[in-house]
mmCIF file of C-alpha atoms and ligand atoms in Angstrom:
data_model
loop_
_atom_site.group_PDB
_atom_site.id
_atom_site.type_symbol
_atom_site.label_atom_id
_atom_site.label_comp_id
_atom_site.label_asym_id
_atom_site.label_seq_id
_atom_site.Cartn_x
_atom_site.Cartn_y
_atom_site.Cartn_z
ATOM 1 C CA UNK E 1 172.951 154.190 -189.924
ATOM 2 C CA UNK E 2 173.700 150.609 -188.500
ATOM 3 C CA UNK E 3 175.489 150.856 -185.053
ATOM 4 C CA UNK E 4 177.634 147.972 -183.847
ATOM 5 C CA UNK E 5 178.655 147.523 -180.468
ATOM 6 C CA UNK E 6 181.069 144.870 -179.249
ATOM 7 C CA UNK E 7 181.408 143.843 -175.332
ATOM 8 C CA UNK E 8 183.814 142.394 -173.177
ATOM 9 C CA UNK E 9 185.236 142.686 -169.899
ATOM 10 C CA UNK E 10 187.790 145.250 -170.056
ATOM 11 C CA UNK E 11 187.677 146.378 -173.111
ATOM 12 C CA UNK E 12 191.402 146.334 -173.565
ATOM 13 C CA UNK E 13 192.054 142.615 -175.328
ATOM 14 C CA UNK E 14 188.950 141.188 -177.320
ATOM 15 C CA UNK E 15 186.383 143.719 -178.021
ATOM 16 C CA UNK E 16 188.772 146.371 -179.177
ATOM 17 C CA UNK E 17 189.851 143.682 -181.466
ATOM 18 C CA UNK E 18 186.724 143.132 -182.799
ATOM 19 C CA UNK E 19 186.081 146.697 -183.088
ATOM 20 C CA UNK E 20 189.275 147.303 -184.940
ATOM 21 C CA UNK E 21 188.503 143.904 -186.858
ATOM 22 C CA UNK E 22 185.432 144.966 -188.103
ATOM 23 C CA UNK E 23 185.849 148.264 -189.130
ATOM 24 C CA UNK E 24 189.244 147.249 -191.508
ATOM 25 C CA UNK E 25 185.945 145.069 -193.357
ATOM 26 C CA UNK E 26 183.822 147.554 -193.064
ATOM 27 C CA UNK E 27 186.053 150.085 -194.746
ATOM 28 C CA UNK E 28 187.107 147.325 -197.463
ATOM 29 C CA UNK E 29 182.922 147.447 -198.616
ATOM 30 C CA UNK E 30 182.905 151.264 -198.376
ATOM 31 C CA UNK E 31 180.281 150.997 -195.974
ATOM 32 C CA UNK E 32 182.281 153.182 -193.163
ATOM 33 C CA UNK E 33 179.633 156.138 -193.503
ATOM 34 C CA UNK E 34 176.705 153.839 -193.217
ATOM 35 C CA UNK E 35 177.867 151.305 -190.365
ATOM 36 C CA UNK E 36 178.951 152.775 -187.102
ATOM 37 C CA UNK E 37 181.458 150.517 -184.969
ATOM 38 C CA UNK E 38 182.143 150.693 -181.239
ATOM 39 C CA UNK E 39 183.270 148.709 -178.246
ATOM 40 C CA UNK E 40 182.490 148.706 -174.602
ATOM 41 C CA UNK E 41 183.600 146.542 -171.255
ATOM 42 C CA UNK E 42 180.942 145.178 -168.389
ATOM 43 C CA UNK E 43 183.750 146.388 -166.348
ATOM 44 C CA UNK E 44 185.548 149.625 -165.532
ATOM 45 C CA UNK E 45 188.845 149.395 -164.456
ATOM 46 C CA UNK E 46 190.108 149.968 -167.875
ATOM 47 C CA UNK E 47 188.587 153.095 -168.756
ATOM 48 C CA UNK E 48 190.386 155.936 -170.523
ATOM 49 C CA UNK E 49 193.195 152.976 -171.179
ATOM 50 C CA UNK E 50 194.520 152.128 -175.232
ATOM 51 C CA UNK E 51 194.193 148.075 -175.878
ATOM 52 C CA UNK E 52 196.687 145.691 -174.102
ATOM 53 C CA UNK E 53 199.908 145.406 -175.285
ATOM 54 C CA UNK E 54 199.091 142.229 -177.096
ATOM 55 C CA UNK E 55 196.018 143.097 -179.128
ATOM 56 C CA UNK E 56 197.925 146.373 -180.291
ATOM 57 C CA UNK E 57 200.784 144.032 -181.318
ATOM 58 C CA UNK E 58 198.413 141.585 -183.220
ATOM 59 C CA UNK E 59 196.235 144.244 -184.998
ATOM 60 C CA UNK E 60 199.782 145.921 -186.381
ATOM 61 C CA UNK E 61 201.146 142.618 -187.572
ATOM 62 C CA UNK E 62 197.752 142.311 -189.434
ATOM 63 C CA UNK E 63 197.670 145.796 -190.581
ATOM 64 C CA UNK E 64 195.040 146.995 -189.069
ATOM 65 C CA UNK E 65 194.588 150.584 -187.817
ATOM 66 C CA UNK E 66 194.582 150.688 -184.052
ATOM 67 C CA UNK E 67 193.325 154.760 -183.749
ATOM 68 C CA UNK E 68 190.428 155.477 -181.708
ATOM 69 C CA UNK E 69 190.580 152.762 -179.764
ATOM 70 C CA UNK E 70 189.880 153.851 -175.725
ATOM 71 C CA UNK E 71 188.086 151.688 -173.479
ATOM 72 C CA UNK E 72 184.915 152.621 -171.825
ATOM 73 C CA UNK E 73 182.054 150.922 -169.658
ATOM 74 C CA UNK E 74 178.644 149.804 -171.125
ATOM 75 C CA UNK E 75 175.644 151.540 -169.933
ATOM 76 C CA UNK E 76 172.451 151.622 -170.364
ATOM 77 C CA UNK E 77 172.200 154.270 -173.204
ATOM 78 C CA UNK E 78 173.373 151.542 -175.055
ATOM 79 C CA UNK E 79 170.306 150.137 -176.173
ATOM 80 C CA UNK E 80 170.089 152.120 -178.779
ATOM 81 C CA UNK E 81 173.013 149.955 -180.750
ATOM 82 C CA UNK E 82 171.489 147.705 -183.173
ATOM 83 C CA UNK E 83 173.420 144.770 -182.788
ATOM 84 C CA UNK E 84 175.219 144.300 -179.453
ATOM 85 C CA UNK E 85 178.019 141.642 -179.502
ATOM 86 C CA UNK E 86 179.231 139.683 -176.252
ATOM 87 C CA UNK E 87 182.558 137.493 -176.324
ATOM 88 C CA UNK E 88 181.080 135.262 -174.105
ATOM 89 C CA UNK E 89 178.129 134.056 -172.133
ATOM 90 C CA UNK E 90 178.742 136.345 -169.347
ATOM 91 C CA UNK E 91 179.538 139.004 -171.224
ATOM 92 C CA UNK E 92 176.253 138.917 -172.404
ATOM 93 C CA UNK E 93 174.276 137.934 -169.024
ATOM 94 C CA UNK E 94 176.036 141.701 -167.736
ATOM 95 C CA UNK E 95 174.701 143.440 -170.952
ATOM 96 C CA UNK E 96 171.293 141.945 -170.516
ATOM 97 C CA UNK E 97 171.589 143.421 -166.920
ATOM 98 C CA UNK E 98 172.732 146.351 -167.794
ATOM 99 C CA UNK E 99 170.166 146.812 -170.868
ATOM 100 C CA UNK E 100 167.089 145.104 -169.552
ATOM 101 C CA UNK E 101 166.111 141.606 -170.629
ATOM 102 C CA UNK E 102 163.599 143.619 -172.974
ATOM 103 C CA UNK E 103 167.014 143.792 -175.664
ATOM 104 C CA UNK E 104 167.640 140.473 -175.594
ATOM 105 C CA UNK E 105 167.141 139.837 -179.481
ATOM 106 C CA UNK E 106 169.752 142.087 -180.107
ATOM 107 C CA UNK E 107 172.616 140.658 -177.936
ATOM 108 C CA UNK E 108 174.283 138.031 -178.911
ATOM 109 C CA UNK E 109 177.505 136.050 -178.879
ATOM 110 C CA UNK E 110 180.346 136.589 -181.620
ATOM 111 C CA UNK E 111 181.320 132.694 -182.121
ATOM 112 C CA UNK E 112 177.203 131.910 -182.469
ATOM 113 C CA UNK E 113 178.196 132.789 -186.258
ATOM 114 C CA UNK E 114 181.051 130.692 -185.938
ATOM 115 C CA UNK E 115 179.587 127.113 -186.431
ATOM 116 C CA UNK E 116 182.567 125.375 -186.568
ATOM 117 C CA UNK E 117 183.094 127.234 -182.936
ATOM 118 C CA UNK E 118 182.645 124.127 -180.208
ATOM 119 C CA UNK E 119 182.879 126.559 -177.545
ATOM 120 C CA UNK E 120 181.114 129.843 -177.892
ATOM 121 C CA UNK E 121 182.954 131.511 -175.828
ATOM 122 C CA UNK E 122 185.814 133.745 -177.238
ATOM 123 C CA UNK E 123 188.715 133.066 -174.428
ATOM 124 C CA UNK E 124 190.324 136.231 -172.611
ATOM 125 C CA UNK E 125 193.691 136.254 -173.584
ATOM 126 C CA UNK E 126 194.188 138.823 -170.663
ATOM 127 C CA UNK E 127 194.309 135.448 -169.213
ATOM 128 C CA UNK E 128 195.517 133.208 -171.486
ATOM 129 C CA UNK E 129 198.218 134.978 -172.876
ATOM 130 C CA UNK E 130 197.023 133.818 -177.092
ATOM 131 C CA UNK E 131 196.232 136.606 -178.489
ATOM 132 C CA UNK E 132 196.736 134.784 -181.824
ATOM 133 C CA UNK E 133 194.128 132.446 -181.145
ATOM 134 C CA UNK E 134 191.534 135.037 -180.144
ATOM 135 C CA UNK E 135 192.977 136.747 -183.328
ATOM 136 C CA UNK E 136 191.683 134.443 -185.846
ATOM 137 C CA UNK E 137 187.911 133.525 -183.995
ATOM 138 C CA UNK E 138 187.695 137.337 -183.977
ATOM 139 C CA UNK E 139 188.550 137.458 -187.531
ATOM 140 C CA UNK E 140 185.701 134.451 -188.585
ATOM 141 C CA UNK E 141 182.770 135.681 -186.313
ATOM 142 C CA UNK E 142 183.571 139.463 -188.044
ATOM 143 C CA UNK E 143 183.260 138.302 -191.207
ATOM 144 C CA UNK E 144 180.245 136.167 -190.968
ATOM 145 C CA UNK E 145 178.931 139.383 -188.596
ATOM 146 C CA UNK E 146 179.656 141.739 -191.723
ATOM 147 C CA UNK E 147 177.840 139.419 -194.159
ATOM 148 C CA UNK E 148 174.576 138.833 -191.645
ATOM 149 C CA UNK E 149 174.365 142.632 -191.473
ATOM 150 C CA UNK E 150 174.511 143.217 -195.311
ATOM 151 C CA UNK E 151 171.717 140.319 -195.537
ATOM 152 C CA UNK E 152 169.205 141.615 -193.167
ATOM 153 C CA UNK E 153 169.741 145.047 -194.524
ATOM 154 C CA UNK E 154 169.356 144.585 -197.640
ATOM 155 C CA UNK E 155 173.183 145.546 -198.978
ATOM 156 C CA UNK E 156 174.274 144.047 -202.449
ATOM 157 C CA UNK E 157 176.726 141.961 -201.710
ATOM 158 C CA UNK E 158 175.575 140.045 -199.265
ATOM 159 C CA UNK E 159 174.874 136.260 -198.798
ATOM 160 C CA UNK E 160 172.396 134.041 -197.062
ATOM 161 C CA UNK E 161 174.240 131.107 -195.353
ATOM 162 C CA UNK E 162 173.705 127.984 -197.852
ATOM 163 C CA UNK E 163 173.537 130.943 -201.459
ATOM 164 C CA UNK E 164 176.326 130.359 -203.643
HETATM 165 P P1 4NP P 1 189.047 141.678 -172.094
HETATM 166 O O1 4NP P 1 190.166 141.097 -171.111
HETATM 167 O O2 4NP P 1 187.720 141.491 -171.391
HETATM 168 O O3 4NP P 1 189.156 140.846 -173.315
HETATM 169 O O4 4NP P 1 189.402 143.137 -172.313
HETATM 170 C C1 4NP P 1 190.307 141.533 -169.772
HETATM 171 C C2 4NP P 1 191.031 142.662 -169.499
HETATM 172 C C3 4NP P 1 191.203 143.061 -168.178
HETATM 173 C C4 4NP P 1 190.644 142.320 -167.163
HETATM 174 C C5 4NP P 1 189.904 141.188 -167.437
HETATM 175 C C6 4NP P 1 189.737 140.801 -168.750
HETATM 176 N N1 4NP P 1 190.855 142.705 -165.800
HETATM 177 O O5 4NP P 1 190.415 141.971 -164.895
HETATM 178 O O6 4NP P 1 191.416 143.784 -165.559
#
């Protein structure tokens, strides 16, 4: 089993859209029994509370299923994901606190797979109202997450950056 874990702040806009993302690919390969998805916030204000209004609208115009999702905090039991995915840089400085710097090679951000990503950084549409935006970076750092996985585990299928 591969676990996948992705982190934000609240866990109500961009994680659970990664989360809901990612398992819709997932499912598509027929790897659902083998890779295990979650999502988690640094923060717990949200906790027990479905996604904000605006990710649930996104994911449904998309078709994608939005059961399952609930917010919850990060803690340090955590560690035990394989791969631990921040939306932004500190997203992933709370994690590492959280975790213990000893994790480190494990966390990283979403839009580092995103080359074409100047800013690495996925923006909180809890602030910026474009959940479109956050929609589509989700979508391209999710796919090129799905593909790393299936490289560095060995899955038929997948592609090393550069392969044709
Ligand atoms: P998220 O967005 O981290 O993408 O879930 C936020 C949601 C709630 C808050 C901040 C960011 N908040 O301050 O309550």
């Amino acid at each position: 089993m591969i676990n996948v874990l992705f982190v934000c702040l609240g866990n109500i806009c961009r994680s659970p859209m990664a989360e809901a993302v990612f398992k819709s690919l997932v499912k598509e390969k027929g790897l659902e029994n083998t890779i295990k998805v979650d999502s988690a916030g640094t923060g717990n204000w949200h906790v027990g509370n479905p996604p904000h209004e605006g990710t649930q609208e996104i994911l449904q115009k998309n078709n994608i299923s939005t059961t399952g999702l609930t917010a919850r905090q990060i803690n340090e039991n955590d560690s035990n994901y394989n791969y631990i995915i921040a939306m932004d840089e500190s997203n992933k400085e709370n994690i590492l606190d959280v975790l213990g710097s000893r994790h480190q090679e494990k966390v990283f951000q979403l839009l580092d797979l995103v080359e074409e990503a100047v800013d690495k950084n996925v923006p909180d549409p809890y602030f910026t109202g474009n959940f479109e935006e956050v929609f589509e970076l989700v979508t391209k750092g999710c796919n090129n997450l799905l593909n790393k996985i299936m490289v560095e585990n060995n899955f038929e299928g997948g592609q090393r950056y550069g392969e044709k």
